C-alpha cells in the first residue's frame, strides 16, 4: 500500500499496488510513463473524506477521453474504491468511480 498525501505523477511503485489517499491529491497519468504494461492495474482508495483525482495528461486517454479526469471522494468514515487498468499505449480505464 502506498499512502498518497500530495499530488504527483504515477510511478513504477504504484503498479500492482494500492494508492491510499488520505488527503486531497491528484495522480497524473503522463505520456512518458512506460513502466506499466497493458492489463496491469493500480488499486485506488480515498479514505475518510479525502478526494483522489486521477488526471490524464495531454496525449493520454482515460476512460476513452484524451485528457480525461476521474474523481473519487469519500464521505467521512468511509472508503471509496476504484481500479485503474492500462488498456493500451497511453490509454487507461478506471472502474468503480
PDB file of N, CA, C and O in Angstrom, residues 10-71:
ATOM      1  N   UNK A  10       1.995   9.333 -11.693  1.00  0.00           N
ATOM      2  CA  UNK A  10       2.003   7.903 -11.433  1.00  0.00           C
ATOM      3  C   UNK A  10       3.454   7.421 -11.434  1.00  0.00           C
ATOM      4  O   UNK A  10       4.302   7.997 -12.123  1.00  0.00           O
ATOM      5  N   UNK A  11       3.753   6.381 -10.660  1.00  0.00           N
ATOM      6  CA  UNK A  11       5.134   5.898 -10.522  1.00  0.00           C
ATOM      7  C   UNK A  11       5.176   4.385 -10.661  1.00  0.00           C
ATOM      8  O   UNK A  11       4.157   3.699 -10.481  1.00  0.00           O
ATOM      9  N   UNK A  12       6.347   3.862 -10.957  1.00  0.00           N
ATOM     10  CA  UNK A  12       6.523   2.419 -11.142  1.00  0.00           C
ATOM     11  C   UNK A  12       6.075   1.645  -9.905  1.00  0.00           C
ATOM     12  O   UNK A  12       5.491   0.566 -10.018  1.00  0.00           O
ATOM     13  N   UNK A  13       6.308   2.184  -8.714  1.00  0.00           N
ATOM     14  CA  UNK A  13       5.929   1.503  -7.479  1.00  0.00           C
ATOM     15  C   UNK A  13       4.434   1.416  -7.257  1.00  0.00           C
ATOM     16  O   UNK A  13       3.984   0.696  -6.365  1.00  0.00           O
ATOM     17  N   UNK A  14       3.641   2.128  -8.061  1.00  0.00           N
ATOM     18  CA  UNK A  14       2.182   2.084  -7.937  1.00  0.00           C
ATOM     19  C   UNK A  14       1.583   0.853  -8.614  1.00  0.00           C
ATOM     20  O   UNK A  14       0.492   0.421  -8.261  1.00  0.00           O
ATOM     21  N   UNK A  15       2.298   0.270  -9.585  1.00  0.00           N
ATOM     22  CA  UNK A  15       1.785  -0.843 -10.377  1.00  0.00           C
ATOM     23  C   UNK A  15       1.570  -2.054  -9.474  1.00  0.00           C
ATOM     24  O   UNK A  15       2.462  -2.462  -8.731  1.00  0.00           O
ATOM     25  N   UNK A  16       0.372  -2.617  -9.524  1.00  0.00           N
ATOM     26  CA  UNK A  16       0.036  -3.779  -8.722  1.00  0.00           C
ATOM     27  C   UNK A  16      -0.121  -3.465  -7.247  1.00  0.00           C
ATOM     28  O   UNK A  16      -0.248  -4.357  -6.421  1.00  0.00           O
ATOM     29  N   UNK A  17      -0.122  -2.213  -6.907  1.00  0.00           N
ATOM     30  CA  UNK A  17      -0.184  -1.769  -5.524  1.00  0.00           C
ATOM     31  C   UNK A  17      -1.500  -1.025  -5.288  1.00  0.00           C
ATOM     32  O   UNK A  17      -2.318  -0.886  -6.186  1.00  0.00           O
ATOM     33  N   UNK A  18      -1.684  -0.526  -4.097  1.00  0.00           N
ATOM     34  CA  UNK A  18      -2.853   0.274  -3.745  1.00  0.00           C
ATOM     35  C   UNK A  18      -2.406   1.683  -3.396  1.00  0.00           C
ATOM     36  O   UNK A  18      -1.518   1.856  -2.566  1.00  0.00           O
ATOM     37  N   UNK A  19      -2.996   2.679  -4.052  1.00  0.00           N
ATOM     38  CA  UNK A  19      -2.786   4.071  -3.679  1.00  0.00           C
ATOM     39  C   UNK A  19      -3.863   4.436  -2.677  1.00  0.00           C
ATOM     40  O   UNK A  19      -5.045   4.472  -3.006  1.00  0.00           O
ATOM     41  N   UNK A  20      -3.459   4.684  -1.448  1.00  0.00           N
ATOM     42  CA  UNK A  20      -4.378   5.021  -0.364  1.00  0.00           C
ATOM     43  C   UNK A  20      -4.303   6.532  -0.149  1.00  0.00           C
ATOM     44  O   UNK A  20      -3.326   7.047   0.382  1.00  0.00           O
ATOM     45  N   UNK A  21      -5.320   7.247  -0.609  1.00  0.00           N
ATOM     46  CA  UNK A  21      -5.340   8.702  -0.495  1.00  0.00           C
ATOM     47  C   UNK A  21      -5.977   9.095   0.832  1.00  0.00           C
ATOM     48  O   UNK A  21      -7.120   8.758   1.110  1.00  0.00           O
ATOM     49  N   UNK A  22      -5.223   9.824   1.656  1.00  0.00           N
ATOM     50  CA  UNK A  22      -5.714  10.230   2.964  1.00  0.00           C
ATOM     51  C   UNK A  22      -5.973  11.734   3.046  1.00  0.00           C
ATOM     52  O   UNK A  22      -6.503  12.212   4.036  1.00  0.00           O
ATOM     53  N   UNK A  23      -5.572  12.473   2.029  1.00  0.00           N
ATOM     54  CA  UNK A  23      -5.857  13.908   1.900  1.00  0.00           C
ATOM     55  C   UNK A  23      -6.195  14.167   0.442  1.00  0.00           C
ATOM     56  O   UNK A  23      -6.044  13.295  -0.394  1.00  0.00           O
ATOM     57  N   UNK A  24      -6.615  15.345   0.125  1.00  0.00           N
ATOM     58  CA  UNK A  24      -6.912  15.675  -1.264  1.00  0.00           C
ATOM     59  C   UNK A  24      -5.628  15.643  -2.087  1.00  0.00           C
ATOM     60  O   UNK A  24      -4.639  16.272  -1.724  1.00  0.00           O
ATOM     61  N   UNK A  25      -5.656  14.869  -3.191  1.00  0.00           N
ATOM     62  CA  UNK A  25      -4.471  14.715  -4.035  1.00  0.00           C
ATOM     63  C   UNK A  25      -4.893  14.353  -5.451  1.00  0.00           C
ATOM     64  O   UNK A  25      -5.991  13.857  -5.682  1.00  0.00           O
ATOM     65  N   UNK A  26      -3.983  14.585  -6.390  1.00  0.00           N
ATOM     66  CA  UNK A  26      -4.185  14.240  -7.792  1.00  0.00           C
ATOM     67  C   UNK A  26      -3.033  13.362  -8.257  1.00  0.00           C
ATOM     68  O   UNK A  26      -1.875  13.671  -7.983  1.00  0.00           O
ATOM     69  N   UNK A  27      -3.353  12.278  -8.956  1.00  0.00           N
ATOM     70  CA  UNK A  27      -2.350  11.439  -9.604  1.00  0.00           C
ATOM     71  C   UNK A  27      -2.500  11.691 -11.095  1.00  0.00           C
ATOM     72  O   UNK A  27      -3.586  11.552 -11.654  1.00  0.00           O
ATOM     73  N   UNK A  28      -1.401  12.078 -11.742  1.00  0.00           N
ATOM     74  CA  UNK A  28      -1.428  12.377 -13.170  1.00  0.00           C
ATOM     75  C   UNK A  28      -0.805  11.235 -13.955  1.00  0.00           C
ATOM     76  O   UNK A  28       0.284  10.756 -13.617  1.00  0.00           O
ATOM     77  N   UNK A  29      -1.509  10.801 -15.003  1.00  0.00           N
ATOM     78  CA  UNK A  29      -1.016   9.775 -15.917  1.00  0.00           C
ATOM     79  C   UNK A  29      -0.299  10.487 -17.046  1.00  0.00           C
ATOM     80  O   UNK A  29      -0.923  11.216 -17.811  1.00  0.00           O
ATOM     81  N   UNK A  30       1.013  10.313 -17.149  1.00  0.00           N
ATOM     82  CA  UNK A  30       1.812  11.030 -18.136  1.00  0.00           C
ATOM     83  C   UNK A  30       2.066  10.179 -19.372  1.00  0.00           C
ATOM     84  O   UNK A  30       2.109   8.948 -19.292  1.00  0.00           O
ATOM     85  N   UNK A  31       2.267  10.823 -20.504  1.00  0.00           N
ATOM     86  CA  UNK A  31       2.502  10.094 -21.751  1.00  0.00           C
ATOM     87  C   UNK A  31       3.859   9.396 -21.757  1.00  0.00           C
ATOM     88  O   UNK A  31       4.050   8.429 -22.475  1.00  0.00           O
ATOM     89  N   UNK A  32       4.800   9.841 -20.957  1.00  0.00           N
ATOM     90  CA  UNK A  32       6.116   9.222 -20.907  1.00  0.00           C
ATOM     91  C   UNK A  32       6.211   8.040 -19.965  1.00  0.00           C
ATOM     92  O   UNK A  32       7.256   7.406 -19.863  1.00  0.00           O
ATOM     93  N   UNK A  33       5.116   7.691 -19.284  1.00  0.00           N
ATOM     94  CA  UNK A  33       5.142   6.596 -18.313  1.00  0.00           C
ATOM     95  C   UNK A  33       5.045   5.269 -19.055  1.00  0.00           C
ATOM     96  O   UNK A  33       4.010   4.926 -19.610  1.00  0.00           O
ATOM     97  N   UNK A  34       6.142   4.524 -19.092  1.00  0.00           N
ATOM     98  CA  UNK A  34       6.179   3.277 -19.863  1.00  0.00           C
ATOM     99  C   UNK A  34       6.377   2.033 -18.998  1.00  0.00           C
ATOM    100  O   UNK A  34       6.447   0.925 -19.528  1.00  0.00           O
ATOM    101  N   UNK A  35       6.457   2.193 -17.681  1.00  0.00           N
ATOM    102  CA  UNK A  35       6.674   1.045 -16.802  1.00  0.00           C
ATOM    103  C   UNK A  35       5.460   0.134 -16.723  1.00  0.00           C
ATOM    104  O   UNK A  35       5.585  -1.068 -16.499  1.00  0.00           O
ATOM    105  N   UNK A  36       4.280   0.665 -16.904  1.00  0.00           N
ATOM    106  CA  UNK A  36       3.043  -0.109 -16.773  1.00  0.00           C
ATOM    107  C   UNK A  36       2.717  -0.773 -18.109  1.00  0.00           C
ATOM    108  O   UNK A  36       2.725  -0.128 -19.154  1.00  0.00           O
ATOM    109  N   UNK A  37       2.426  -2.079 -18.060  1.00  0.00           N
ATOM    110  CA  UNK A  37       2.097  -2.840 -19.258  1.00  0.00           C
ATOM    111  C   UNK A  37       0.576  -2.987 -19.375  1.00  0.00           C
ATOM    112  O   UNK A  37      -0.148  -2.903 -18.375  1.00  0.00           O
ATOM    113  N   UNK A  38       0.103  -3.227 -20.590  1.00  0.00           N
ATOM    114  CA  UNK A  38      -1.332  -3.427 -20.821  1.00  0.00           C
ATOM    115  C   UNK A  38      -1.827  -4.556 -19.921  1.00  0.00           C
ATOM    116  O   UNK A  38      -1.210  -5.615 -19.833  1.00  0.00           O
ATOM    117  N   UNK A  39      -2.932  -4.307 -19.221  1.00  0.00           N
ATOM    118  CA  UNK A  39      -3.531  -5.284 -18.318  1.00  0.00           C
ATOM    119  C   UNK A  39      -3.120  -5.116 -16.872  1.00  0.00           C
ATOM    120  O   UNK A  39      -3.790  -5.629 -15.977  1.00  0.00           O
ATOM    121  N   UNK A  40      -2.017  -4.411 -16.613  1.00  0.00           N
ATOM    122  CA  UNK A  40      -1.607  -4.193 -15.224  1.00  0.00           C
ATOM    123  C   UNK A  40      -2.525  -3.176 -14.568  1.00  0.00           C
ATOM    124  O   UNK A  40      -3.142  -2.344 -15.242  1.00  0.00           O
ATOM    125  N   UNK A  41      -2.626  -3.247 -13.244  1.00  0.00           N
ATOM    126  CA  UNK A  41      -3.584  -2.424 -12.518  1.00  0.00           C
ATOM    127  C   UNK A  41      -2.957  -1.705 -11.332  1.00  0.00           C
ATOM    128  O   UNK A  41      -1.887  -2.066 -10.851  1.00  0.00           O
ATOM    129  N   UNK A  42      -3.673  -0.693 -10.874  1.00  0.00           N
ATOM    130  CA  UNK A  42      -3.380   0.029  -9.638  1.00  0.00           C
ATOM    131  C   UNK A  42      -4.712   0.157  -8.904  1.00  0.00           C
ATOM    132  O   UNK A  42      -5.702   0.614  -9.479  1.00  0.00           O
ATOM    133  N   UNK A  43      -4.757  -0.281  -7.654  1.00  0.00           N
ATOM    134  CA  UNK A  43      -5.955  -0.110  -6.832  1.00  0.00           C
ATOM    135  C   UNK A  43      -5.977   1.320  -6.302  1.00  0.00           C
ATOM    136  O   UNK A  43      -4.935   1.874  -5.940  1.00  0.00           O
ATOM    137  N   UNK A  44      -7.161   1.899  -6.239  1.00  0.00           N
ATOM    138  CA  UNK A  44      -7.329   3.277  -5.766  1.00  0.00           C
ATOM    139  C   UNK A  44      -8.267   3.292  -4.564  1.00  0.00           C
ATOM    140  O   UNK A  44      -9.322   2.659  -4.598  1.00  0.00           O
ATOM    141  N   UNK A  45      -7.880   4.035  -3.527  1.00  0.00           N
ATOM    142  CA  UNK A  45      -8.725   4.188  -2.349  1.00  0.00           C
ATOM    143  C   UNK A  45      -8.679   5.635  -1.878  1.00  0.00           C
ATOM    144  O   UNK A  45      -7.620   6.231  -1.801  1.00  0.00           O
ATOM    145  N   UNK A  46      -9.838   6.191  -1.569  1.00  0.00           N
ATOM    146  CA  UNK A  46      -9.932   7.506  -0.933  1.00  0.00           C
ATOM    147  C   UNK A  46     -10.552   7.282   0.441  1.00  0.00           C
ATOM    148  O   UNK A  46     -11.607   6.661   0.550  1.00  0.00           O
ATOM    149  N   UNK A  47      -9.887   7.757   1.489  1.00  0.00           N
ATOM    150  CA  UNK A  47     -10.288   7.475   2.874  1.00  0.00           C
ATOM    151  C   UNK A  47     -10.811   8.715   3.598  1.00  0.00           C
ATOM    152  O   UNK A  47     -10.274   9.805   3.441  1.00  0.00           O
ATOM    153  N   UNK A  48     -11.832   8.514   4.423  1.00  0.00           N
ATOM    154  CA  UNK A  48     -12.276   9.494   5.433  1.00  0.00           C
ATOM    155  C   UNK A  48     -12.436  10.923   4.929  1.00  0.00           C
ATOM    156  O   UNK A  48     -11.853  11.850   5.459  1.00  0.00           O
ATOM    157  N   UNK A  49     -13.204  11.106   3.888  1.00  0.00           N
ATOM    158  CA  UNK A  49     -13.462  12.442   3.369  1.00  0.00           C
ATOM    159  C   UNK A  49     -12.411  12.959   2.403  1.00  0.00           C
ATOM    160  O   UNK A  49     -12.486  14.091   1.950  1.00  0.00           O
ATOM    161  N   UNK A  50     -11.421  12.125   2.064  1.00  0.00           N
ATOM    162  CA  UNK A  50     -10.378  12.534   1.122  1.00  0.00           C
ATOM    163  C   UNK A  50     -10.936  12.553  -0.298  1.00  0.00           C
ATOM    164  O   UNK A  50     -11.917  11.884  -0.611  1.00  0.00           O
ATOM    165  N   UNK A  51     -10.279  13.306  -1.141  1.00  0.00           N
ATOM    166  CA  UNK A  51     -10.650  13.388  -2.544  1.00  0.00           C
ATOM    167  C   UNK A  51      -9.437  13.007  -3.385  1.00  0.00           C
ATOM    168  O   UNK A  51      -8.400  13.657  -3.313  1.00  0.00           O
ATOM    169  N   UNK A  52      -9.561  11.940  -4.168  1.00  0.00           N
ATOM    170  CA  UNK A  52      -8.499  11.492  -5.058  1.00  0.00           C
ATOM    171  C   UNK A  52      -8.949  11.739  -6.492  1.00  0.00           C
ATOM    172  O   UNK A  52     -10.007  11.276  -6.912  1.00  0.00           O
ATOM    173  N   UNK A  53      -8.155  12.489  -7.230  1.00  0.00           N
ATOM    174  CA  UNK A  53      -8.422  12.761  -8.637  1.00  0.00           C
ATOM    175  C   UNK A  53      -7.349  12.064  -9.466  1.00  0.00           C
ATOM    176  O   UNK A  53      -6.164  12.163  -9.150  1.00  0.00           O
ATOM    177  N   UNK A  54      -7.766  11.354 -10.504  1.00  0.00           N
ATOM    178  CA  UNK A  54      -6.840  10.764 -11.463  1.00  0.00           C
ATOM    179  C   UNK A  54      -7.026  11.544 -12.754  1.00  0.00           C
ATOM    180  O   UNK A  54      -8.130  11.648 -13.272  1.00  0.00           O
ATOM    181  N   UNK A  55      -5.921  12.098 -13.251  1.00  0.00           N
ATOM    182  CA  UNK A  55      -5.980  13.003 -14.400  1.00  0.00           C
ATOM    183  C   UNK A  55      -5.042  12.503 -15.487  1.00  0.00           C
ATOM    184  O   UNK A  55      -3.905  12.128 -15.206  1.00  0.00           O
ATOM    185  N   UNK A  56      -5.504  12.503 -16.733  1.00  0.00           N
ATOM    186  CA  UNK A  56      -4.679  12.135 -17.875  1.00  0.00           C
ATOM    187  C   UNK A  56      -4.057  13.399 -18.472  1.00  0.00           C
ATOM    188  O   UNK A  56      -4.751  14.375 -18.729  1.00  0.00           O
ATOM    189  N   UNK A  57      -2.758  13.358 -18.673  1.00  0.00           N
ATOM    190  CA  UNK A  57      -2.064  14.483 -19.300  1.00  0.00           C
ATOM    191  C   UNK A  57      -2.370  14.497 -20.799  1.00  0.00           C
ATOM    192  O   UNK A  57      -2.995  13.576 -21.333  1.00  0.00           O
ATOM    193  N   UNK A  58      -1.922  15.506 -21.480  1.00  0.00           N
ATOM    194  CA  UNK A  58      -2.104  15.610 -22.920  1.00  0.00           C
ATOM    195  C   UNK A  58      -1.507  14.378 -23.604  1.00  0.00           C
ATOM    196  O   UNK A  58      -0.413  13.940 -23.255  1.00  0.00           O
ATOM    197  N   UNK A  59      -2.232  13.815 -24.547  1.00  0.00           N
ATOM    198  CA  UNK A  59      -1.771  12.636 -25.263  1.00  0.00           C
ATOM    199  C   UNK A  59      -2.090  11.326 -24.570  1.00  0.00           C
ATOM    200  O   UNK A  59      -1.726  10.265 -25.056  1.00  0.00           O
ATOM    201  N   UNK A  60      -2.773  11.382 -23.429  1.00  0.00           N
ATOM    202  CA  UNK A  60      -3.150  10.186 -22.678  1.00  0.00           C
ATOM    203  C   UNK A  60      -4.675  10.153 -22.565  1.00  0.00           C
ATOM    204  O   UNK A  60      -5.296  11.179 -22.299  1.00  0.00           O
ATOM    205  N   UNK A  61      -5.267   8.968 -22.757  1.00  0.00           N
ATOM    206  CA  UNK A  61      -6.724   8.875 -22.611  1.00  0.00           C
ATOM    207  C   UNK A  61      -7.073   8.130 -21.338  1.00  0.00           C
ATOM    208  O   UNK A  61      -6.394   7.193 -20.934  1.00  0.00           O
ATOM    209  N   UNK A  62      -8.128   8.600 -20.707  1.00  0.00           N
ATOM    210  CA  UNK A  62      -8.666   7.990 -19.505  1.00  0.00           C
ATOM    211  C   UNK A  62     -10.149   7.773 -19.751  1.00  0.00           C
ATOM    212  O   UNK A  62     -10.869   8.739 -20.063  1.00  0.00           O
ATOM    213  N   UNK A  63     -10.597   6.533 -19.660  1.00  0.00           N
ATOM    214  CA  UNK A  63     -11.982   6.173 -19.968  1.00  0.00           C
ATOM    215  C   UNK A  63     -12.379   6.673 -21.354  1.00  0.00           C
ATOM    216  O   UNK A  63     -13.435   7.255 -21.547  1.00  0.00           O
ATOM    217  N   UNK A  64     -11.482   6.456 -22.313  1.00  0.00           N
ATOM    218  CA  UNK A  64     -11.689   6.746 -23.734  1.00  0.00           C
ATOM    219  C   UNK A  64     -11.763   8.230 -24.069  1.00  0.00           C
ATOM    220  O   UNK A  64     -12.205   8.606 -25.140  1.00  0.00           O
ATOM    221  N   UNK A  65     -11.291   9.083 -23.165  1.00  0.00           N
ATOM    222  CA  UNK A  65     -11.292  10.526 -23.423  1.00  0.00           C
ATOM    223  C   UNK A  65      -9.886  11.067 -23.192  1.00  0.00           C
ATOM    224  O   UNK A  65      -9.346  10.939 -22.089  1.00  0.00           O
ATOM    225  N   UNK A  66      -9.304  11.671 -24.225  1.00  0.00           N
ATOM    226  CA  UNK A  66      -7.972  12.242 -24.057  1.00  0.00           C
ATOM    227  C   UNK A  66      -8.030  13.357 -23.013  1.00  0.00           C
ATOM    228  O   UNK A  66      -8.923  14.205 -23.036  1.00  0.00           O
ATOM    229  N   UNK A  67      -7.090  13.312 -22.094  1.00  0.00           N
ATOM    230  CA  UNK A  67      -7.055  14.310 -21.033  1.00  0.00           C
ATOM    231  C   UNK A  67      -8.184  14.159 -20.033  1.00  0.00           C
ATOM    232  O   UNK A  67      -8.509  15.088 -19.309  1.00  0.00           O
ATOM    233  N   UNK A  68      -8.774  12.980 -19.963  1.00  0.00           N
ATOM    234  CA  UNK A  68      -9.905  12.746 -19.064  1.00  0.00           C
ATOM    235  C   UNK A  68      -9.526  12.815 -17.589  1.00  0.00           C
ATOM    236  O   UNK A  68      -8.359  12.766 -17.220  1.00  0.00           O
ATOM    237  N   UNK A  69     -10.539  12.944 -16.753  1.00  0.00           N
ATOM    238  CA  UNK A  69     -10.355  13.043 -15.310  1.00  0.00           C
ATOM    239  C   UNK A  69     -11.381  12.159 -14.606  1.00  0.00           C
ATOM    240  O   UNK A  69     -12.522  12.070 -15.037  1.00  0.00           O
ATOM    241  N   UNK A  70     -10.953  11.505 -13.530  1.00  0.00           N
ATOM    242  CA  UNK A  70     -11.855  10.719 -12.696  1.00  0.00           C
ATOM    243  C   UNK A  70     -11.680  11.172 -11.254  1.00  0.00           C
ATOM    244  O   UNK A  70     -10.556  11.399 -10.806  1.00  0.00           O
ATOM    245  N   UNK A  71     -12.787  11.331 -10.543  1.00  0.00           N
ATOM    246  CA  UNK A  71     -12.740  11.805  -9.161  1.00  0.00           C
ATOM    247  C   UNK A  71     -13.311  10.757  -8.211  1.00  0.00           C
ATOM    248  O   UNK A  71     -14.361  10.189  -8.471  1.00  0.00           O
TER     249      UNK A  71
END
